[in-house]
Short mmCIF file of C-alpha atoms in Angstrom, two decimals:
data_model
loop_
_atom_site.label_atom_id
_atom_site.label_comp_id
_atom_site.label_asym_id
_atom_site.label_seq_id
_atom_site.Cartn_x
_atom_site.Cartn_y
_atom_site.Cartn_z
CA MET A 1 89.73 111.65 105.04
CA ASN A 2 89.82 110.07 100.99
CA SER A 3 88.33 112.38 99.19
CA SER A 4 85.94 110.90 97.21
CA ARG A 5 84.83 108.87 100.53
CA LEU A 6 84.86 112.89 102.34
CA ARG A 7 82.68 113.80 98.72
CA THR A 8 80.02 110.90 99.19
CA ALA A 9 80.38 111.60 103.71
CA VAL A 10 78.90 115.50 102.15
CA LEU A 11 76.60 115.43 99.39
CA ALA A 12 74.68 112.42 102.46
CA LEU A 13 74.58 115.36 104.42
CA GLY A 14 73.81 117.80 101.57
CA ALA A 15 71.14 115.91 100.35
CA LEU A 16 69.76 115.57 104.48
CA ALA A 17 70.03 119.07 104.84
CA LEU A 18 67.99 119.66 101.63
CA GLY A 19 65.16 117.04 103.08
CA CYS A 20 65.35 114.89 100.04
CA ASP A 21 66.72 111.41 99.01
CA PRO A 22 70.01 111.81 97.88
CA ALA A 23 69.12 109.27 94.90
CA ASP A 24 66.33 111.06 93.49
CA HIS A 25 68.38 114.55 93.80
CA PRO A 26 71.81 114.79 92.65
CA ALA A 27 73.60 117.44 94.75
CA VAL A 28 73.24 120.41 93.03
CA GLY A 29 71.38 122.48 95.08
CA PRO A 30 73.72 125.08 97.08
CA ALA A 31 73.05 123.37 100.30
CA GLY A 32 74.91 120.61 98.88
CA GLU A 33 77.92 121.94 97.47
CA THR A 34 78.43 124.36 99.89
CA LEU A 35 78.40 121.78 102.99
CA MET A 36 81.19 120.10 100.37
CA ALA A 37 83.28 122.45 99.96
CA ASP A 38 83.31 123.61 103.85
CA ALA A 39 83.71 120.60 104.39
CA GLU A 40 86.38 120.16 101.75
CA ALA A 41 88.81 123.03 103.63
CA ARG A 42 88.86 122.30 106.97
CA ASP A 43 89.78 118.43 105.00
CA ALA A 44 92.97 120.31 103.49
CA PRO A 45 96.20 120.68 105.84
CA THR A 46 97.68 123.84 106.77
CA TRP A 47 101.37 124.02 107.71
CA SER A 48 103.14 125.31 110.43
CA ALA A 49 107.30 127.31 108.32
CA TRP A 50 109.44 124.51 108.52
CA SER A 51 112.59 124.76 111.82
CA ALA A 52 115.98 125.07 110.98
CA PRO A 53 117.57 122.43 109.60
CA VAL A 54 119.17 119.52 111.72
CA ASN A 55 122.30 116.89 110.73
CA LEU A 56 121.66 113.53 111.70
CA GLY A 57 124.90 112.91 112.91
CA PRO A 58 127.75 111.00 112.10
CA VAL A 59 125.88 107.40 112.29
CA VAL A 60 123.96 107.61 110.14
CA ASN A 61 126.84 110.43 107.34
CA SER A 62 130.28 108.96 106.52
CA PRO A 63 133.15 111.57 105.07
CA TYR A 64 131.75 110.31 101.96
CA ASN A 65 128.51 111.71 100.17
CA ASP A 66 125.65 110.75 101.69
CA ASN A 67 122.91 111.86 99.92
CA SER A 68 119.18 110.78 97.92
CA PRO A 69 117.38 109.89 101.12
CA ALA A 70 113.90 107.62 101.27
CA ILE A 71 111.96 107.13 104.95
CA SER A 72 109.62 104.71 105.30
CA LYS A 73 105.93 104.76 106.14
CA ASP A 74 107.00 104.10 109.95
CA GLY A 75 109.55 106.45 110.07
CA LEU A 76 111.68 103.36 111.47
CA SER A 77 113.60 102.36 108.54
CA LEU A 78 115.81 105.72 106.33
CA TYR A 79 117.30 103.80 103.25
CA ILE A 80 120.46 106.15 101.78
CA SER A 81 122.74 106.52 98.72
CA SER A 82 126.00 106.74 99.73
CA SER A 83 128.76 107.45 97.09
CA LEU A 84 132.32 108.34 95.86
CA THR A 85 134.07 111.31 97.02
CA PRO A 86 136.92 112.25 95.30
CA ALA A 87 139.76 110.09 96.43
CA PRO A 88 140.55 109.68 99.52
CA PRO A 89 138.63 109.22 100.79
CA GLY A 90 137.16 107.16 97.75
CA ALA A 91 134.05 105.00 98.80
CA ARG A 92 131.81 103.93 101.92
CA PRO A 93 133.13 101.28 103.18
CA GLY A 94 131.22 97.73 102.85
CA GLY A 95 129.61 98.69 99.80
CA LEU A 96 130.37 97.01 96.45
CA GLY A 97 132.11 99.22 94.74
CA GLY A 98 130.95 102.51 93.71
CA PRO A 99 127.14 104.62 95.08
CA ASP A 100 125.02 102.03 97.01
CA ILE A 101 121.85 101.93 98.48
CA TRP A 102 121.96 102.20 102.45
CA VAL A 103 119.68 101.72 105.17
CA SER A 104 119.91 102.81 109.21
CA GLN A 105 117.36 102.10 111.39
CA ARG A 106 115.81 103.08 114.85
CA ALA A 107 113.70 101.46 116.87
CA SER A 108 110.95 104.29 117.30
CA ILE A 109 110.59 107.74 116.26
CA ASP A 110 112.83 109.05 119.30
CA ALA A 111 115.89 106.86 118.80
CA PRO A 112 119.32 107.77 117.52
CA TRP A 113 119.02 106.60 113.76
CA GLY A 114 121.29 102.99 113.99
CA GLU A 115 124.85 102.82 111.90
CA PRO A 116 123.25 101.91 108.16
CA VAL A 117 124.25 99.21 106.26
CA ASP A 118 124.20 98.65 102.86
CA LEU A 119 121.79 96.27 100.74
CA GLY A 120 123.38 93.78 99.66
CA PRO A 121 123.90 92.30 95.52
CA ASN A 122 120.21 92.14 95.22
CA ILE A 123 120.04 95.94 94.16
CA ASN A 124 123.49 96.83 94.26
CA SER A 125 125.91 96.80 92.05
CA ALA A 126 129.33 97.34 91.01
CA GLY A 127 127.84 100.55 88.90
CA ASN A 128 125.94 103.18 90.89
CA ASP A 129 122.74 102.73 92.42
CA GLY A 130 120.78 105.22 94.06
CA VAL A 131 117.71 107.42 95.17
CA PRO A 132 115.54 105.12 96.72
CA SER A 133 111.76 105.05 96.64
CA LEU A 134 109.26 103.30 98.54
CA SER A 135 106.37 102.00 97.57
CA THR A 136 102.75 103.34 100.62
CA ASP A 137 102.65 99.70 101.09
CA GLY A 138 106.65 98.91 102.37
CA HIS A 139 106.36 95.96 99.72
CA ARG A 140 108.12 97.63 96.86
CA MET A 141 111.64 99.89 95.73
CA TYR A 142 111.71 101.27 92.93
CA PHE A 143 115.76 103.00 92.70
CA HIS A 144 118.12 103.60 89.55
CA SER A 145 121.46 101.44 88.62
CA THR A 146 124.16 101.79 86.22
CA GLY A 147 125.34 98.73 86.36
CA ARG A 148 122.90 95.94 85.15
CA GLY A 149 122.64 96.92 81.62
CA GLY A 150 119.47 97.38 80.11
CA CYS A 151 118.29 99.83 77.68
CA GLY A 152 120.47 103.29 78.37
CA ALA A 153 123.13 105.24 80.86
CA ALA A 154 120.81 104.74 83.98
CA ASP A 155 118.06 102.99 84.09
CA LEU A 156 114.85 102.50 86.25
CA PHE A 157 114.11 99.60 88.56
CA VAL A 158 112.40 97.83 90.80
CA SER A 159 113.12 95.24 93.59
CA ARG A 160 110.30 93.37 95.64
CA ARG A 161 110.38 92.29 98.69
CA HIS A 162 107.65 89.69 100.82
CA ASP A 163 107.46 91.59 104.86
CA LYS A 164 107.45 95.00 104.61
CA ARG A 165 109.30 94.65 107.92
CA ASP A 166 112.33 93.31 106.77
CA ASP A 167 114.96 95.85 105.21
CA PHE A 168 116.83 92.56 103.71
CA GLY A 169 114.24 91.08 102.31
CA TRP A 170 114.56 92.62 98.63
CA GLU A 171 114.59 90.56 95.59
CA PRO A 172 116.20 90.92 92.64
CA ALA A 173 115.58 94.18 91.04
CA GLU A 174 113.98 94.55 87.72
CA ASN A 175 114.22 97.26 85.02
CA LEU A 176 111.13 98.59 84.30
CA GLY A 177 111.88 98.51 80.54
CA CYS A 178 112.51 99.67 77.92
CA VAL A 179 109.38 102.53 77.44
CA VAL A 180 109.98 104.47 81.05
CA ASN A 181 113.55 104.16 80.05
CA SER A 182 115.29 105.52 77.27
CA PRO A 183 119.03 104.85 75.95
CA VAL A 184 119.24 108.01 77.66
CA ALA A 185 120.54 108.06 81.57
CA ASP A 186 117.24 108.03 83.54
CA ASN A 187 116.95 108.46 86.78
CA GLY A 188 115.92 109.65 90.09
CA PRO A 189 112.50 108.03 90.83
CA THR A 190 109.57 108.54 93.04
CA ILE A 191 106.20 106.95 93.06
CA PHE A 192 102.47 107.96 93.66
CA GLU A 193 99.97 106.57 93.58
CA ASP A 194 96.59 108.30 94.08
CA ASP A 195 94.39 107.29 96.77
CA ALA A 196 91.36 109.80 95.01
CA THR A 197 92.19 108.41 91.56
CA GLY A 198 93.40 104.55 91.59
CA ILE A 199 96.31 106.04 89.09
CA THR A 200 99.81 104.96 89.99
CA THR A 201 102.51 107.75 88.66
CA LEU A 202 107.05 107.64 88.49
CA TYR A 203 108.18 110.36 88.40
CA PHE A 204 112.09 110.74 87.51
CA ASN A 205 114.68 112.94 86.04
CA SER A 206 116.16 112.86 82.42
CA PRO A 207 118.62 114.48 80.17
CA ARG A 208 116.76 113.22 77.03
CA PRO A 209 116.14 115.30 73.81
CA GLY A 210 112.58 117.36 73.62
CA GLY A 211 113.28 118.41 77.46
CA LEU A 212 113.71 122.06 78.35
CA GLY A 213 117.02 122.09 79.96
CA GLY A 214 119.95 120.12 80.82
CA VAL A 215 117.95 117.01 83.05
CA ASP A 216 114.48 117.63 83.08
CA ILE A 217 110.82 115.95 85.68
CA TYR A 218 108.72 113.31 83.58
CA ALA A 219 106.06 111.34 84.83
CA SER A 220 105.13 107.80 84.02
CA THR A 221 101.80 105.97 83.88
CA LEU A 222 101.09 102.70 85.32
CA GLN A 223 99.64 100.65 82.59
CA ALA A 224 97.28 97.80 83.38
CA ASP A 225 98.75 94.95 82.74
CA GLY A 226 101.71 96.48 85.03
CA THR A 227 104.23 98.13 83.12
CA PHE A 228 105.72 101.85 82.96
CA GLY A 229 103.86 103.85 80.07
CA PRO A 230 106.23 106.18 78.35
CA GLY A 231 107.80 109.12 80.30
CA VAL A 232 105.69 112.38 79.84
CA ASN A 233 107.42 116.28 79.69
CA VAL A 234 105.57 117.96 83.29
CA SER A 235 107.01 120.57 81.98
CA GLU A 236 105.62 123.41 84.46
CA LEU A 237 107.88 121.88 87.24
CA ASN A 238 110.07 122.57 84.39
CA SER A 239 112.83 125.37 83.97
CA PRO A 240 116.02 125.92 81.08
CA LEU A 241 118.93 124.05 83.66
CA ASN A 242 118.22 120.76 85.47
CA ASP A 243 115.24 119.89 87.60
CA ASP A 244 115.96 116.27 89.08
CA ARG A 245 114.92 115.08 92.22
CA LEU A 246 111.54 115.58 94.02
CA ALA A 247 109.84 114.51 96.99
CA ILE A 248 105.19 114.41 96.82
CA ARG A 249 103.06 114.79 99.68
CA ARG A 250 100.58 111.80 100.31
CA ASP A 251 97.74 113.21 98.87
CA GLY A 252 99.98 114.53 95.57
CA LEU A 253 98.69 118.44 96.35
CA GLU A 254 102.43 119.20 97.53
CA ILE A 255 105.45 118.06 95.68
CA PHE A 256 109.48 119.71 96.33
CA VAL A 257 111.89 119.61 93.51
CA SER A 258 115.71 119.95 93.67
CA THR A 259 117.06 122.32 91.16
CA ASN A 260 119.11 125.03 90.41
CA ARG A 261 117.24 127.56 88.30
CA PRO A 262 118.38 131.21 89.28
CA GLY A 263 115.90 132.80 92.23
CA GLY A 264 117.91 130.35 94.84
CA VAL A 265 119.93 130.96 98.04
CA GLY A 266 122.21 128.05 96.65
CA GLY A 267 123.61 126.48 93.53
CA GLN A 268 121.01 123.83 94.11
CA ASP A 269 118.13 124.44 96.11
CA ILE A 270 115.31 123.14 96.98
CA TRP A 271 111.63 124.34 95.37
CA VAL A 272 107.54 123.39 96.28
CA ALA A 273 105.30 124.17 93.93
CA THR A 274 101.43 122.60 94.78
CA ARG A 275 97.61 121.89 92.99
CA ALA A 276 94.76 122.06 93.98
CA THR A 277 94.02 118.60 92.58
CA THR A 278 95.71 115.19 92.26
CA LEU A 279 93.96 115.89 87.81
CA ASP A 280 95.40 120.33 87.93
CA PRO A 281 98.27 120.41 87.09
CA TRP A 282 101.24 122.09 89.00
CA SER A 283 101.74 125.66 90.08
CA PRO A 284 104.76 127.23 89.40
CA PRO A 285 107.40 126.28 92.17
CA VAL A 286 109.12 128.57 94.79
CA PRO A 287 112.12 128.47 96.51
CA LEU A 288 112.03 127.16 100.04
CA GLY A 289 113.65 130.04 101.16
CA PRO A 290 117.18 130.83 103.11
CA VAL A 291 115.69 128.50 106.98
CA VAL A 292 115.79 125.33 104.75
CA ASN A 293 118.14 126.43 101.67
CA SER A 294 121.37 127.53 102.39
CA PRO A 295 124.61 129.00 99.91
CA TYR A 296 125.90 126.39 98.93
CA ASP A 297 124.05 123.11 97.16
CA ASP A 298 121.22 121.74 99.33
CA GLY A 299 118.76 119.15 96.98
CA SER A 300 117.88 115.24 97.01
CA PRO A 301 114.15 115.82 99.19
CA ALA A 302 112.45 113.18 101.50
CA LEU A 303 108.89 113.46 102.68
CA SER A 304 107.80 111.91 105.49
CA PHE A 305 104.11 109.54 104.84
CA ASP A 306 102.67 112.35 107.12
CA GLY A 307 104.14 115.13 105.57
CA THR A 308 105.64 117.02 108.71
CA ASP A 309 109.56 115.41 108.46
CA LEU A 310 111.53 116.22 104.88
CA TYR A 311 115.11 114.49 104.86
CA PHE A 312 117.20 115.93 102.19
CA TYR A 313 121.14 116.40 101.73
CA SER A 314 123.11 119.86 101.86
CA GLU A 315 126.67 120.47 101.17
CA ARG A 316 126.60 122.79 103.35
CA PRO A 317 129.94 123.66 105.80
CA GLY A 318 129.11 121.66 109.56
CA GLY A 319 128.41 118.19 108.22
CA PHE A 320 130.92 115.29 108.61
CA GLY A 321 131.29 114.07 104.66
CA GLY A 322 131.48 115.94 101.17
CA ARG A 323 127.23 115.66 102.02
CA ASP A 324 125.09 115.04 104.47
CA LEU A 325 121.75 114.25 105.07
CA TYR A 326 119.55 116.47 107.66
CA VAL A 327 115.98 116.61 107.81
CA THR A 328 113.81 119.91 109.03
CA THR A 329 110.24 119.46 109.92
CA ARG A 330 107.19 121.48 110.21
CA GLN A 331 103.59 120.95 112.15
CA ARG A 332 100.33 120.65 110.70
CA ILE A 333 98.01 122.75 112.68
CA ASN A 334 93.98 121.63 110.86
CA ALA A 335 95.01 118.50 111.85
CA PRO A 336 91.29 116.57 112.79
CA ALA A 337 91.58 116.12 117.01
CA SER A 338 89.79 112.63 116.07
CA VAL A 339 92.63 111.18 114.08
CA ARG A 340 95.92 110.05 116.16
CA SER A 341 98.45 111.30 113.66
CA ILE A 342 101.10 108.75 111.69
CA ARG A 343 104.18 110.25 114.43
CA GLU A 344 102.50 109.09 118.10
CA ARG A 345 100.64 105.29 116.70
CA ASN A 346 104.16 104.54 115.49
CA SER A 347 106.18 105.87 118.65
CA ARG A 348 105.65 102.52 119.75
CA THR A 349 109.30 100.34 119.86
CA LEU A 350 110.00 96.96 117.41
CA SER A 351 109.60 94.99 119.62
CA GLY A 352 106.08 96.51 121.13
CA GLY A 353 105.49 95.81 116.99
CA GLY A 354 104.74 99.12 115.89
CA ARG A 355 106.11 98.40 112.90
#
């Protein structure tokens, strides 16, 4: 439930419990506060442990570097970056020359992933194009590119589409401008739309001067005029080393970070941080541990809309290329019985209108 709607409903219940009119007596009494705290505690998700990661297989993965995934809200489209590996083999055939953004589709949640298809010249260029992030409504995709000109070595872009079901309906990409972009490389965008506050935040990483390490995480807020403001260093998530691609849970209270800071299992690991509300700072990140992370590089996480699936790349042995895509899963333990899970709703096939 939206937290503001939850709070309104609980305050009304608290007023009834006190036998008074909520308009005359704001919820400052113990009954209202206790009911609100109890309801919010019940609504807060608790989760099982993450499962052992599963390779997405040789259709999605290739002999090349397959990384930086993004999963659609319905779970039926997987956007990936497929990039160069040292020659041979070079670049994945079917692209525009450098790292490109591709999409793989499946008919239902339980169906296998199809062969990835390059998104074409409205998205990809002769330069490096990668790390897609989809808006909640599916009408916008954010990514970075070095092949379209702009403000620096790599810039943040957005593309729009009218039909959220059309994975090949993306319009020509637009640069987000030189307020959020800098003269250096700005990479790895992740969009977060906060239902509780109405604030839209674009997280990204950059080696711009003034950070805490080689690459830091920054946050830019969408302004009233539709542009993004200056990037602000998210200091609590950063370290003296490289902190880059992240994934944020839909409620904004859990965030996963790729980092090579000390304390992990391998060179690059996935860490997690939490916060009590979207207006609070993040807790110090902690590593997900050796079930998800390996002694090799693991990074660039992407979280499903329902928070149960975490996609990421890994260089661990047993894959099909330099980097392969994997998924680890968890279950929500306290999911309300009255709410049908997104996974169940999305198990309908495309032909049945499930998208």
